[in-house]
XYZ file of C-alpha atoms in Angstrom:
514
model
C 37.234 71.521 268.787
C 34.347 72.019 270.557
C 30.937 70.233 268.801
C 27.716 71.681 269.080
C 24.966 69.464 267.964
C 22.025 69.643 270.230
C 22.016 73.499 270.698
C 18.708 74.697 271.856
C 16.435 75.705 268.959
C 12.751 75.723 268.527
C 10.947 72.198 267.873
C 7.447 71.111 267.718
C 4.686 72.872 269.228
C 1.665 71.470 271.414
C -1.691 73.255 272.207
C -3.813 72.699 275.444
C -6.320 75.111 276.358
C -5.115 78.012 274.266
C -1.783 77.721 275.825
C 1.188 76.892 273.102
C 3.898 74.948 274.306
C 7.280 74.988 272.435
C 8.913 71.480 272.575
C 12.621 71.576 271.906
C 14.419 68.379 271.169
C 17.437 69.792 271.793
C 16.618 69.485 275.483
C 16.219 65.750 275.107
C 19.305 65.372 272.644
C 21.266 67.099 275.849
C 20.809 63.610 277.346
C 23.062 62.080 274.791
C 26.693 62.450 276.418
C 30.170 61.446 275.939
C 30.322 60.335 279.193
C 27.367 57.763 279.087
C 28.562 56.772 275.654
C 31.838 55.968 276.711
C 31.081 53.896 280.001
C 28.487 51.614 277.915
C 30.941 51.023 274.930
C 33.899 50.173 277.318
C 31.441 47.557 278.364
C 29.852 46.380 275.474
C 33.197 46.258 273.514
C 35.251 44.548 276.501
C 36.704 41.214 276.400
C 33.865 39.895 278.737
C 31.684 40.029 275.400
C 34.043 37.589 273.525
C 33.571 39.522 270.381
C 29.937 39.114 270.003
C 30.082 35.981 267.746
C 26.819 35.321 266.336
C 25.163 32.391 268.270
C 27.963 32.290 270.633
C 28.276 33.119 274.622
C 29.663 36.490 273.748
C 26.452 37.395 271.616
C 23.879 35.860 274.363
C 25.797 38.197 277.078
C 25.381 41.317 274.519
C 21.753 40.781 274.019
C 21.264 40.489 277.632
C 23.010 43.608 278.277
C 21.032 45.559 275.911
C 17.609 44.031 277.308
C 18.676 45.304 280.797
C 19.392 48.522 279.595
C 16.219 49.039 277.950
C 14.438 47.581 281.176
C 16.294 50.143 283.176
C 15.209 53.098 280.895
C 11.778 51.746 281.052
C 11.595 51.391 277.328
C 8.984 48.703 276.273
C 9.355 45.620 274.105
C 6.794 45.503 271.113
C 6.576 41.642 272.003
C 5.057 41.865 275.356
C 5.527 39.779 278.516
C 8.988 41.343 279.056
C 10.305 39.548 275.904
C 13.007 41.815 274.043
C 14.381 39.045 271.766
C 13.061 38.275 268.372
C 14.570 34.919 267.591
C 16.190 34.197 264.317
C 16.725 30.829 263.120
C 20.062 30.125 261.457
C 21.845 26.973 259.979
C 25.755 26.486 260.731
C 26.762 24.440 257.686
C 29.745 22.113 257.056
C 30.466 21.791 253.470
C 28.038 19.356 251.716
C 29.489 17.340 248.992
C 27.198 16.256 245.878
C 27.455 13.212 243.717
C 26.716 14.279 239.977
C 26.534 12.417 236.728
C 25.292 14.120 233.462
C 24.278 11.618 230.706
C 26.205 8.695 232.558
C 29.400 10.908 232.912
C 30.324 11.638 236.480
C 31.800 14.768 237.718
C 33.916 15.441 240.738
C 33.331 17.988 243.767
C 35.612 20.906 243.932
C 36.805 20.286 240.618
C 33.384 20.911 238.804
C 31.001 21.658 241.355
C 30.399 22.872 245.010
C 27.010 22.761 246.901
C 26.032 26.451 247.965
C 23.005 25.383 249.627
C 21.417 22.321 250.757
C 18.671 22.591 253.366
C 17.732 18.719 253.062
C 19.201 15.782 251.810
C 18.393 15.749 248.138
C 18.273 13.054 245.544
C 17.168 13.218 242.038
C 17.345 10.582 239.362
C 17.180 10.952 236.546
C 15.925 14.816 236.037
C 15.523 17.253 232.980
C 16.824 20.371 233.421
C 15.357 23.945 232.150
C 17.812 26.464 230.968
C 17.027 29.937 231.988
C 19.811 32.180 230.347
C 21.285 34.498 232.779
C 18.716 33.479 235.396
C 17.519 37.018 235.577
C 13.919 37.963 236.460
C 13.818 42.025 236.483
C 10.633 44.409 235.427
C 11.954 45.151 231.816
C 13.896 41.877 231.304
C 13.243 38.388 232.320
C 14.529 35.117 231.459
C 11.537 33.471 233.198
C 8.918 35.414 231.345
C 7.694 32.493 228.700
C 8.813 29.386 230.655
C 7.082 27.303 233.625
C 10.039 26.229 235.893
C 7.605 25.305 239.101
C 9.106 22.044 240.415
C 11.969 22.004 238.070
C 15.888 22.226 238.435
C 17.007 25.469 236.370
C 20.439 26.145 234.894
C 21.812 29.591 234.491
C 24.884 31.200 233.597
C 26.824 34.412 234.928
C 26.562 37.995 233.606
C 23.427 39.848 232.068
C 22.594 40.584 228.224
C 23.508 43.998 226.601
C 21.871 45.870 223.893
C 23.653 46.931 220.673
C 24.959 50.187 222.446
C 26.511 48.296 225.454
C 23.828 49.029 227.725
C 22.301 46.368 230.200
C 18.967 45.262 229.034
C 17.889 45.199 232.858
C 18.694 48.983 233.520
C 19.320 50.660 229.990
C 22.645 51.855 231.428
C 26.380 50.488 231.233
C 26.928 50.417 234.632
C 26.776 47.056 236.491
C 23.676 46.040 238.215
C 22.749 43.402 240.824
C 22.624 41.054 238.110
C 25.788 41.481 236.414
C 28.465 39.393 238.416
C 29.704 38.633 241.948
C 27.803 37.492 245.108
C 25.048 39.906 244.797
C 24.327 38.505 241.418
C 24.320 34.812 242.951
C 22.015 35.848 245.505
C 19.731 37.881 243.194
C 19.449 34.821 240.686
C 19.001 32.323 243.430
C 16.076 34.473 244.662
C 14.431 34.463 241.113
C 14.758 30.988 240.956
C 12.875 30.493 244.163
C 10.339 33.151 243.357
C 9.430 31.193 240.185
C 9.000 27.731 241.948
C 12.113 26.226 241.115
C 13.513 23.301 243.261
C 16.937 23.815 242.587
C 19.506 26.095 240.663
C 22.484 25.193 238.923
C 24.637 28.128 238.464
C 27.697 28.277 235.777
C 30.349 31.090 236.930
C 33.485 29.836 235.863
C 35.481 32.970 237.461
C 33.529 32.660 240.810
C 33.984 28.769 240.885
C 37.845 28.972 240.752
C 37.790 31.370 243.755
C 35.136 29.601 245.700
C 36.057 25.741 245.052
C 39.485 25.844 246.848
C 37.961 27.539 249.927
C 35.327 24.788 250.260
C 37.633 22.038 249.443
C 39.882 23.402 252.458
C 36.835 23.662 254.852
C 35.686 20.185 253.781
C 39.086 18.546 254.133
C 39.176 20.266 257.781
C 35.758 19.428 258.635
C 35.088 22.884 259.561
C 32.794 25.681 258.632
C 31.274 28.512 260.768
C 29.303 29.511 257.795
C 26.031 30.575 258.780
C 22.708 31.289 256.899
C 19.069 31.860 257.666
C 17.119 28.750 258.236
C 15.102 28.617 254.928
C 11.494 28.118 254.699
C 12.415 26.757 251.280
C 13.727 23.680 252.613
C 13.629 21.538 249.549
C 15.666 24.298 247.245
C 19.294 23.329 246.550
C 21.863 25.479 244.746
C 25.213 24.363 243.084
C 27.877 26.288 241.372
C 29.357 24.641 238.508
C 32.413 25.032 236.298
C 32.200 25.699 232.730
C 33.141 22.195 231.948
C 29.814 20.872 233.807
C 27.857 23.692 232.247
C 28.660 22.633 228.864
C 27.979 19.203 229.676
C 24.595 19.923 230.781
C 24.010 22.328 227.685
C 26.738 22.346 225.047
C 25.664 25.867 223.880
C 25.495 27.394 227.182
C 27.942 30.145 226.314
C 26.316 31.317 223.243
C 22.589 30.675 224.094
C 20.361 33.195 225.781
C 16.970 31.524 225.114
C 15.140 29.830 228.026
C 14.106 26.366 227.334
C 13.976 22.687 228.435
C 17.298 20.747 227.518
C 17.400 16.993 227.169
C 20.428 16.651 229.431
C 19.829 13.841 232.327
C 21.071 14.669 235.765
C 21.592 12.290 238.279
C 22.176 14.208 241.837
C 22.206 13.204 245.305
C 23.464 15.978 248.194
C 23.945 14.884 251.847
C 22.981 18.033 253.855
C 25.309 18.746 256.755
C 24.276 21.465 259.180
C 23.472 22.409 262.755
C 20.676 24.478 263.773
C 21.417 27.755 265.569
C 19.046 30.236 267.419
C 20.284 33.903 267.652
C 18.392 37.129 268.599
C 17.605 40.379 267.478
C 16.828 42.836 270.263
C 13.787 45.003 269.787
C 12.420 48.108 271.946
C 10.025 50.585 271.413
C 8.219 53.573 272.129
C 4.421 54.006 271.198
C 3.679 56.870 268.942
C 1.120 59.235 270.850
C -0.732 60.198 267.392
C 0.244 57.713 264.807
C 1.380 54.693 266.651
C 0.803 52.542 263.416
C 3.484 54.284 261.740
C 7.160 53.052 262.678
C 10.442 54.694 262.581
C 13.241 52.150 262.911
C 16.533 53.033 264.226
C 18.934 49.903 263.738
C 22.378 48.915 264.222
C 24.110 45.595 264.504
C 24.816 43.931 267.734
C 27.426 41.253 266.843
C 31.128 41.263 265.740
C 33.798 38.694 264.754
C 34.221 36.874 267.923
C 37.524 35.214 268.910
C 40.029 34.298 266.133
C 43.306 32.501 266.909
C 42.983 33.508 270.905
C 42.320 37.028 270.277
C 39.297 38.689 270.847
C 37.860 40.963 268.089
C 35.866 43.772 270.314
C 34.253 45.520 267.766
C 34.242 48.786 269.342
C 33.614 50.729 266.140
C 32.170 48.040 264.179
C 29.171 48.290 265.487
C 29.814 48.910 269.161
C 29.538 52.555 268.372
C 26.041 52.386 266.548
C 24.682 49.811 269.369
C 25.487 52.269 272.191
C 24.386 55.224 270.046
C 20.804 53.565 269.893
C 20.708 53.374 273.661
C 21.290 56.943 274.326
C 18.599 57.752 271.531
C 16.304 55.610 273.150
C 17.123 57.402 276.562
C 16.434 60.755 274.832
C 13.122 59.704 273.137
C 11.968 58.226 276.775
C 12.841 61.417 278.437
C 10.577 63.322 275.836
C 7.791 60.854 276.638
C 8.208 61.286 280.297
C 7.851 64.894 279.899
C 4.712 64.483 277.949
C 6.218 65.009 274.721
C 6.574 61.779 273.279
C 6.953 61.108 269.553
C 3.893 61.217 267.319
C 5.024 58.012 265.350
C 6.291 54.801 267.010
C 10.137 54.212 267.214
C 11.217 50.855 266.902
C 15.214 50.341 268.389
C 16.228 47.520 266.420
C 19.293 45.687 267.257
C 20.216 42.796 264.531
C 22.317 39.786 264.664
C 24.452 38.164 262.054
C 25.275 41.218 260.276
C 28.863 39.985 259.807
C 27.366 36.798 258.409
C 25.589 38.586 255.553
C 22.784 40.871 257.224
C 21.250 37.849 258.731
C 19.337 39.548 261.240
C 17.637 42.482 259.389
C 16.853 40.085 256.322
C 15.063 37.918 259.036
C 13.099 40.952 260.256
C 12.110 42.207 256.669
C 11.697 38.860 254.915
C 10.394 36.683 257.229
C 9.152 38.276 260.427
C 8.380 42.005 260.724
C 7.125 42.760 263.837
C 5.413 45.853 262.349
C 3.963 45.671 258.623
C 6.714 46.893 256.124
C 3.893 49.162 254.250
C 3.573 50.815 257.926
C 7.348 51.373 258.166
C 8.173 55.042 257.348
C 12.011 54.950 257.277
C 15.086 52.879 258.698
C 18.123 55.226 259.992
C 20.669 52.673 260.387
C 23.883 53.253 262.203
C 27.065 51.567 261.564
C 30.413 52.544 262.677
C 30.341 56.215 263.984
C 32.980 56.448 266.422
C 36.159 56.933 264.315
C 37.344 58.817 261.468
C 38.553 57.650 258.034
C 42.405 58.056 257.251
C 41.653 57.989 253.464
C 39.394 61.306 253.962
C 42.406 63.700 253.981
C 39.963 67.043 252.955
C 37.318 68.327 255.071
C 36.120 69.132 258.568
C 37.062 66.448 261.350
C 33.282 66.654 262.361
C 31.765 64.783 259.461
C 29.556 61.585 258.588
C 29.260 59.802 255.441
C 25.503 59.584 254.689
C 24.506 56.750 252.099
C 21.122 56.260 250.691
C 19.566 59.182 251.993
C 18.099 60.316 248.671
C 17.647 57.104 246.846
C 14.187 56.475 247.693
C 12.575 59.773 249.274
C 13.179 63.419 248.624
C 11.792 64.201 251.873
C 13.936 62.122 253.998
C 17.167 63.602 252.233
C 15.755 67.312 252.696
C 15.056 66.620 256.404
C 18.585 65.306 256.965
C 19.939 68.353 255.555
C 17.707 70.843 257.255
C 17.929 69.211 260.736
C 21.775 68.815 260.399
C 22.001 72.653 259.553
C 19.637 73.656 262.125
C 21.060 71.693 265.067
C 24.499 69.985 264.555
C 26.640 71.402 261.511
C 28.230 68.055 260.884
C 29.923 67.931 257.290
C 27.720 65.435 255.542
C 29.893 63.734 253.313
C 28.348 61.837 250.201
C 31.485 60.185 248.676
C 30.052 56.734 249.077
C 26.393 57.331 248.025
C 26.427 55.468 245.037
C 25.064 52.187 244.428
C 27.979 51.335 241.867
C 30.934 52.842 244.219
C 33.342 49.821 244.079
C 33.172 49.464 247.790
C 29.435 48.537 247.713
C 28.641 50.159 250.947
C 25.182 50.697 250.113
C 24.747 47.034 250.109
C 26.717 45.963 253.163
C 24.766 47.040 256.142
C 21.425 46.498 257.440
C 19.690 49.585 255.878
C 19.977 47.603 252.453
C 17.216 44.820 253.683
C 14.916 47.915 254.282
C 15.672 49.557 251.037
C 15.002 46.627 248.959
C 11.402 46.982 250.134
C 11.582 50.548 249.283
C 11.678 51.652 252.676
C 13.604 55.075 252.771
C 16.862 54.939 254.464
C 19.735 56.685 255.857
C 23.095 54.660 256.373
C 25.446 56.664 258.967
C 28.952 55.613 258.500
C 32.382 56.993 259.356
C 34.318 54.825 256.799
C 36.804 52.095 257.250
C 40.541 52.368 259.051
C 43.510 50.177 259.770
C 41.447 48.383 262.813
C 38.465 47.489 260.756
C 37.721 43.753 261.474
C 40.860 43.665 263.534
C 41.273 42.698 267.111
C 42.410 46.231 267.530
C 39.104 47.659 267.282
C 38.951 48.567 270.881
C 37.146 51.207 272.677
C 40.109 53.584 273.834
C 40.310 54.276 269.956
C 36.902 55.811 269.713
C 36.744 59.754 269.287
C 33.832 60.130 271.699
C 33.075 63.651 270.970
C 32.363 62.791 267.479
C 30.408 59.705 268.451
C 28.018 62.080 270.749
C 27.814 64.577 268.015
C 26.637 61.788 265.200
C 24.310 60.258 267.872
C 22.592 63.595 268.314
C 22.339 63.799 264.563
C 20.346 60.705 264.253
C 18.264 61.454 267.169
C 17.262 64.773 265.524
C 16.706 63.209 262.351
C 14.503 60.543 263.851
C 12.981 63.198 265.937
C 11.725 65.126 262.755
C 10.654 62.077 261.018
C 8.574 60.853 263.839
C 6.886 64.535 264.626
C 6.184 66.034 261.306
C 2.649 66.290 260.424
C 2.712 64.157 257.095
C 4.670 60.660 256.651
C 7.484 61.136 254.407
C 6.794 60.357 250.661
C 8.529 57.571 248.838
C 8.823 59.390 245.489
C 11.500 57.180 243.878
C 10.838 53.613 244.015
C 13.475 51.443 242.625
C 14.076 48.071 241.479
C 16.996 47.083 244.159
């Protein structure tokens, strides 16, 4: 099969002194080659880089490699002074343990409570608790609506309420939302507590607790962790997960009650924080727009992987060496256009984020803590995570495919551009199998585009699906299908070219609560 993405076709035009010049982006897409992709990926996913574990030696080698590639291409950094690194402050936490008593009765670590977050040593005695029902704060339903929790400890329970028809009050649908259950519910309710000024959240989820507590206990006994989180500006906020037993001790009617209120139980609590500060880096490079430099098109991929486990290097050639190297080739194509006097009208930010495997940490730091360019000026994020292989579960359709996730969620313009550019230049089979927020795999929430989408910035997530080598030491460069990698990389380039060069900024016409 000969793939044809990048075949010459007319592109944008420029005029000067009555002369019209046709700019064909396929000329620059032709700089994206199988040979260069292969050469760089064999280096980037080699044992020398030690699996690119966040904060470790291999990750430091990876960011230096990316920096040198951009310098060699002559692609600038938006940070100035030859600084391609956006520092990402992280904490590596060992398992903290709490001492808890309620109304004079003591409860034991790992039997009734675990510490999910403790940014500082904490001691409260005694403290009244505010019950906030399910702990939800959404546009059309909020447990915080009629109660002030500033400076208070809040108690919330898992799940979310339904109406008489069995639909969730937050959405009007019977499909699970980010508030319903699981890890996303946990983080959403944490953020709601922080945003409403609480100093701590005690979260009762008996199902999650029975899964988490044995793991936390093993980690505590071994004295190990490796669990990384963003160093928080909310240094005095803590979070506990508790069993139903402890939840009922705090509020005897917690299972039945949905009304937010102060409760009379007295809590005595002390937590000793155990953490080590780690600095990691996002790599940032950019090409300044020629006409609308303040408008930013982001092309992202994560630079990290799983490191070394049991003496084996997890090379991460597909995850996400493929996306990382694809961005380098896309940058080279845009730089070639700029050198020819045809640089993009809007600025392009090439964003390689760290800590994706640890919970989308690098992209969350960029969007939530330190956006180099204002989010309101960010036109779109094209995120590339695993585009070098094929999905063995996909038994029908063209080998020359890509899963697209999120293209139609926020912007009809972006989705239409994606379809039209593909038809014009690439003819890849665009597969929308996983383009569903309620897909049980939850891929929409599992890569770095999500941190842009939650801020209502249009996204496309390019993804080939998982395979037998996913998160295994066998994800190596020799298994990449380089003709597919080239074609998919060109597709992203052409899409970025159109978004960056069209006369009008794409419109966000589907603002959503993420």
